[in-house]
């Protein structure tokens, strides 16, 4: 499973990169705004700054909701850096744009996916990644993890190469459950990755080892 971090915060991205397990970054307009990154030129520069920190894919989202606008924005984003993946909304125009980019060899990420049917369309259009938002489904008392399982089954049935990028991951158990279900990628906050490190028996055992070492040295 690939680990992506879902943020536009450069410090957190650097920390995740230094951990040695980071495979990429996902961002969106909300995350950019959260970091105070506004204005087209500043946003484009920030994407490049992120690419210069990480080794893997960086999803950069279009703002347009019409086909022509998505194509224009997406081509500009793809030209920024070879690591950029064009992030498109799961709407009719987004599927059209996905097919256009796929035919051009430009990688894409279909975002805001909430159903198996949407994921099937994304794969048919040649998306590199599909991003089902499991946390947001959980928020409305719907089983987000079940969506991952359904998409995995459909993709395996037909050999689709589109990677399932479990998005809106909120905590460490989401990561574990998505790994069990066969998600190709997870993207979430740094805390969801670092949470995998934690176990009380590890802490107790290490403390005991150090205590015993001090007794004899």
Coordinates of C-alpha atoms in Angstrom, one line a residue:
X1 CA 0.0 0.0 0.0
X2 CA 1.2 3.5 -0.9
X3 CA 1.1 6.2 1.8
X4 CA 0.1 9.7 0.6
X5 CA -0.3 12.7 3.0
X6 CA -3.3 14.9 2.5
X7 CA -2.1 18.4 3.1
X8 CA -0.6 21.5 1.7
X9 CA 1.5 22.1 4.8
X10 CA 5.2 22.0 3.7
X11 CA 6.4 21.3 7.2
X12 CA 4.2 18.2 7.6
X13 CA 5.1 17.0 4.1
X14 CA 8.8 17.3 5.0
X15 CA 8.2 15.4 8.3
X16 CA 6.4 12.6 6.4
X17 CA 9.1 12.4 3.8
X18 CA 11.8 12.2 6.4
X19 CA 10.0 9.3 8.0
X20 CA 10.9 7.3 4.9
X21 CA 7.5 5.9 4.0
X22 CA 5.9 8.7 2.0
X23 CA 4.9 7.9 -1.6
X24 CA 3.0 11.1 -2.5
X25 CA 0.8 14.0 -1.7
X26 CA -2.8 14.9 -2.3
X27 CA -4.1 18.5 -2.1
X28 CA -7.3 20.4 -2.8
X29 CA -8.5 24.0 -2.8
X30 CA -9.6 23.8 0.8
X31 CA -6.2 22.6 2.0
X32 CA -4.5 25.4 0.0
X33 CA -6.7 28.0 1.6
X34 CA -6.0 26.5 5.0
X35 CA -2.4 27.3 4.5
X36 CA -3.1 30.8 3.3
X37 CA -2.0 29.9 -0.3
X38 CA -4.1 32.1 -2.6
X39 CA -3.8 33.5 -6.1
X40 CA -3.0 31.4 -9.2
X41 CA 0.7 32.1 -9.3
X42 CA 1.2 31.3 -5.6
X43 CA -0.8 28.1 -5.8
X44 CA 1.2 26.9 -8.9
X45 CA 4.5 27.7 -7.1
X46 CA 3.3 25.8 -4.0
X47 CA 2.7 22.7 -6.1
X48 CA 6.2 22.9 -7.4
X49 CA 7.5 23.4 -3.9
X50 CA 5.7 20.2 -2.8
X51 CA 7.1 18.3 -5.8
X52 CA 10.6 19.4 -4.7
X53 CA 10.1 17.8 -1.3
X54 CA 8.6 14.4 -2.2
X55 CA 9.7 11.7 -4.6
X56 CA 6.2 10.5 -5.7
X57 CA 3.0 11.7 -7.2
X58 CA 1.4 15.0 -6.3
X59 CA -2.3 15.5 -7.0
X60 CA -3.1 19.0 -8.1
X61 CA -6.8 19.9 -8.5
X62 CA -8.5 21.9 -11.2
X63 CA -11.0 24.6 -10.2
X64 CA -13.0 24.6 -13.5
X65 CA -16.2 22.6 -13.8
X66 CA -16.5 22.7 -17.6
X67 CA -14.6 20.5 -20.0
X68 CA -12.7 23.2 -21.8
X69 CA -11.7 24.8 -18.5
X70 CA -10.6 21.5 -17.0
X71 CA -8.5 20.7 -20.0
X72 CA -6.8 24.1 -20.0
X73 CA -6.1 24.0 -16.3
X74 CA -5.0 20.4 -16.3
X75 CA -2.5 20.9 -19.1
X76 CA -1.0 23.9 -17.2
X77 CA -0.8 21.8 -14.0
X78 CA 0.8 18.8 -15.8
X79 CA 3.5 21.1 -17.3
X80 CA 4.5 22.3 -13.9
X81 CA 6.4 19.1 -12.9
X82 CA 6.6 15.5 -14.0
X83 CA 5.3 14.4 -10.6
X84 CA 2.0 16.2 -11.0
X85 CA -1.2 14.2 -11.3
X86 CA -4.2 16.2 -12.5
X87 CA -7.1 15.9 -10.0
X88 CA -10.6 16.1 -11.6
X89 CA -14.1 16.1 -10.0
X90 CA -16.3 13.1 -10.5
X91 CA -18.8 14.9 -12.7
X92 CA -19.8 14.4 -16.4
X93 CA -17.3 17.0 -17.6
X94 CA -14.7 15.5 -15.3
X95 CA -15.0 12.1 -17.0
X96 CA -14.7 13.7 -20.4
X97 CA -11.6 15.5 -19.3
X98 CA -10.2 12.3 -17.8
X99 CA -10.5 10.5 -21.1
X100 CA -8.8 13.4 -22.9
X101 CA -5.9 13.3 -20.5
X102 CA -5.6 9.5 -20.5
X103 CA -5.4 9.6 -24.3
X104 CA -2.6 12.2 -24.0
X105 CA -0.7 10.2 -21.5
X106 CA -1.4 12.7 -18.7
X107 CA -2.1 11.0 -15.3
X108 CA -5.3 11.8 -13.5
X109 CA -7.0 11.4 -10.1
X110 CA -10.9 11.4 -10.1
X111 CA -11.9 12.8 -6.8
X112 CA -15.1 13.1 -4.7
X113 CA -16.1 9.5 -5.5
X114 CA -18.9 8.1 -3.4
X115 CA -20.3 5.1 -5.3
X116 CA -19.1 2.0 -7.1
X117 CA -20.7 3.3 -10.3
X118 CA -18.6 6.5 -10.2
X119 CA -15.5 4.4 -9.7
X120 CA -16.4 2.2 -12.6
X121 CA -16.8 5.2 -14.9
X122 CA -13.4 6.6 -13.7
X123 CA -11.7 3.3 -14.6
X124 CA -13.4 3.2 -18.0
X125 CA -12.1 6.7 -18.7
X126 CA -8.6 5.6 -17.9
X127 CA -8.1 7.4 -14.6
X128 CA -4.7 6.7 -12.9
X129 CA -6.3 7.0 -9.4
X130 CA -9.9 7.0 -8.1
X131 CA -10.5 8.7 -4.7
X132 CA -13.4 7.3 -2.7
X133 CA -14.0 9.5 0.3
X134 CA -14.5 7.0 3.1
X135 CA -14.5 9.5 6.0
X136 CA -17.2 11.6 4.6
X137 CA -19.4 8.6 4.0
X138 CA -18.9 7.5 7.7
X139 CA -20.0 11.1 8.6
X140 CA -23.5 10.4 7.2
X141 CA -23.8 6.9 8.8
X142 CA -22.8 5.1 5.6
X143 CA -20.0 2.4 5.5
X144 CA -17.1 4.0 3.7
X145 CA -15.0 0.9 3.9
X146 CA -17.7 -1.1 2.1
X147 CA -17.2 1.2 -0.8
X148 CA -13.5 0.3 -0.9
X149 CA -14.4 -3.4 -0.9
X150 CA -17.0 -3.0 -3.8
X151 CA -14.6 -1.0 -5.9
X152 CA -11.8 -3.6 -5.3
X153 CA -14.1 -6.4 -6.4
X154 CA -15.2 -4.6 -9.6
X155 CA -11.7 -3.6 -10.6
X156 CA -10.4 -7.1 -10.0
X157 CA -13.3 -8.6 -12.0
X158 CA -12.2 -6.8 -15.1
X159 CA -8.5 -6.1 -14.5
X160 CA -8.7 -2.3 -14.4
X161 CA -5.4 -0.7 -13.7
X162 CA -6.9 2.3 -12.0
X163 CA -5.5 2.5 -8.4
X164 CA -7.9 2.8 -5.5
X165 CA -6.8 5.8 -3.5
X166 CA -8.7 5.7 -0.2
X167 CA -9.3 9.4 0.7
X168 CA -10.8 11.2 3.6
X169 CA -8.9 8.8 5.9
X170 CA -9.4 10.1 9.4
X171 CA -7.4 7.8 11.7
X172 CA -5.1 4.8 11.9
X173 CA -7.8 2.1 11.8
X174 CA -9.0 3.5 8.5
X175 CA -5.5 2.8 7.2
X176 CA -5.4 -0.7 8.6
X177 CA -8.9 -1.5 7.3
X178 CA -8.1 -0.1 3.8
X179 CA -5.0 -2.2 3.7
X180 CA -7.0 -5.3 4.5
X181 CA -9.5 -4.6 1.8
X182 CA -6.8 -4.1 -0.8
X183 CA -6.8 -0.3 -1.4
X184 CA -3.7 0.6 -3.4
X185 CA -3.2 3.9 -1.7
X186 CA -4.3 5.8 1.4
X187 CA -4.2 9.5 1.8
X188 CA -4.8 11.1 5.2
X189 CA -3.2 13.4 7.8
X190 CA 0.2 12.7 9.2
X191 CA -1.3 11.6 12.4
X192 CA -3.0 8.6 10.7
X193 CA 0.4 7.4 9.5
X194 CA 2.3 8.1 12.7
X195 CA -0.5 6.3 14.6
X196 CA 0.7 3.1 13.1
X197 CA 3.9 3.4 15.2
X198 CA 2.0 3.4 18.5
X199 CA 1.6 0.4 20.8
X200 CA 1.8 0.4 24.6
X201 CA 3.7 -2.9 24.6
X202 CA 6.4 -1.4 22.5
X203 CA 6.8 1.5 24.9
X204 CA 6.8 -0.8 27.9
X205 CA 9.3 -3.2 26.3
X206 CA 11.7 -0.4 25.3
X207 CA 11.5 1.2 28.7
X208 CA 12.3 -2.2 30.3
X209 CA 15.2 -2.8 27.9
X210 CA 16.7 0.6 28.7
X211 CA 16.2 0.1 32.5
X212 CA 18.0 -3.3 32.4
X213 CA 20.8 -1.8 30.4
X214 CA 21.4 0.9 32.9
X215 CA 21.6 -1.6 35.7
X216 CA 24.5 -3.4 34.2
X217 CA 26.4 -0.4 32.7

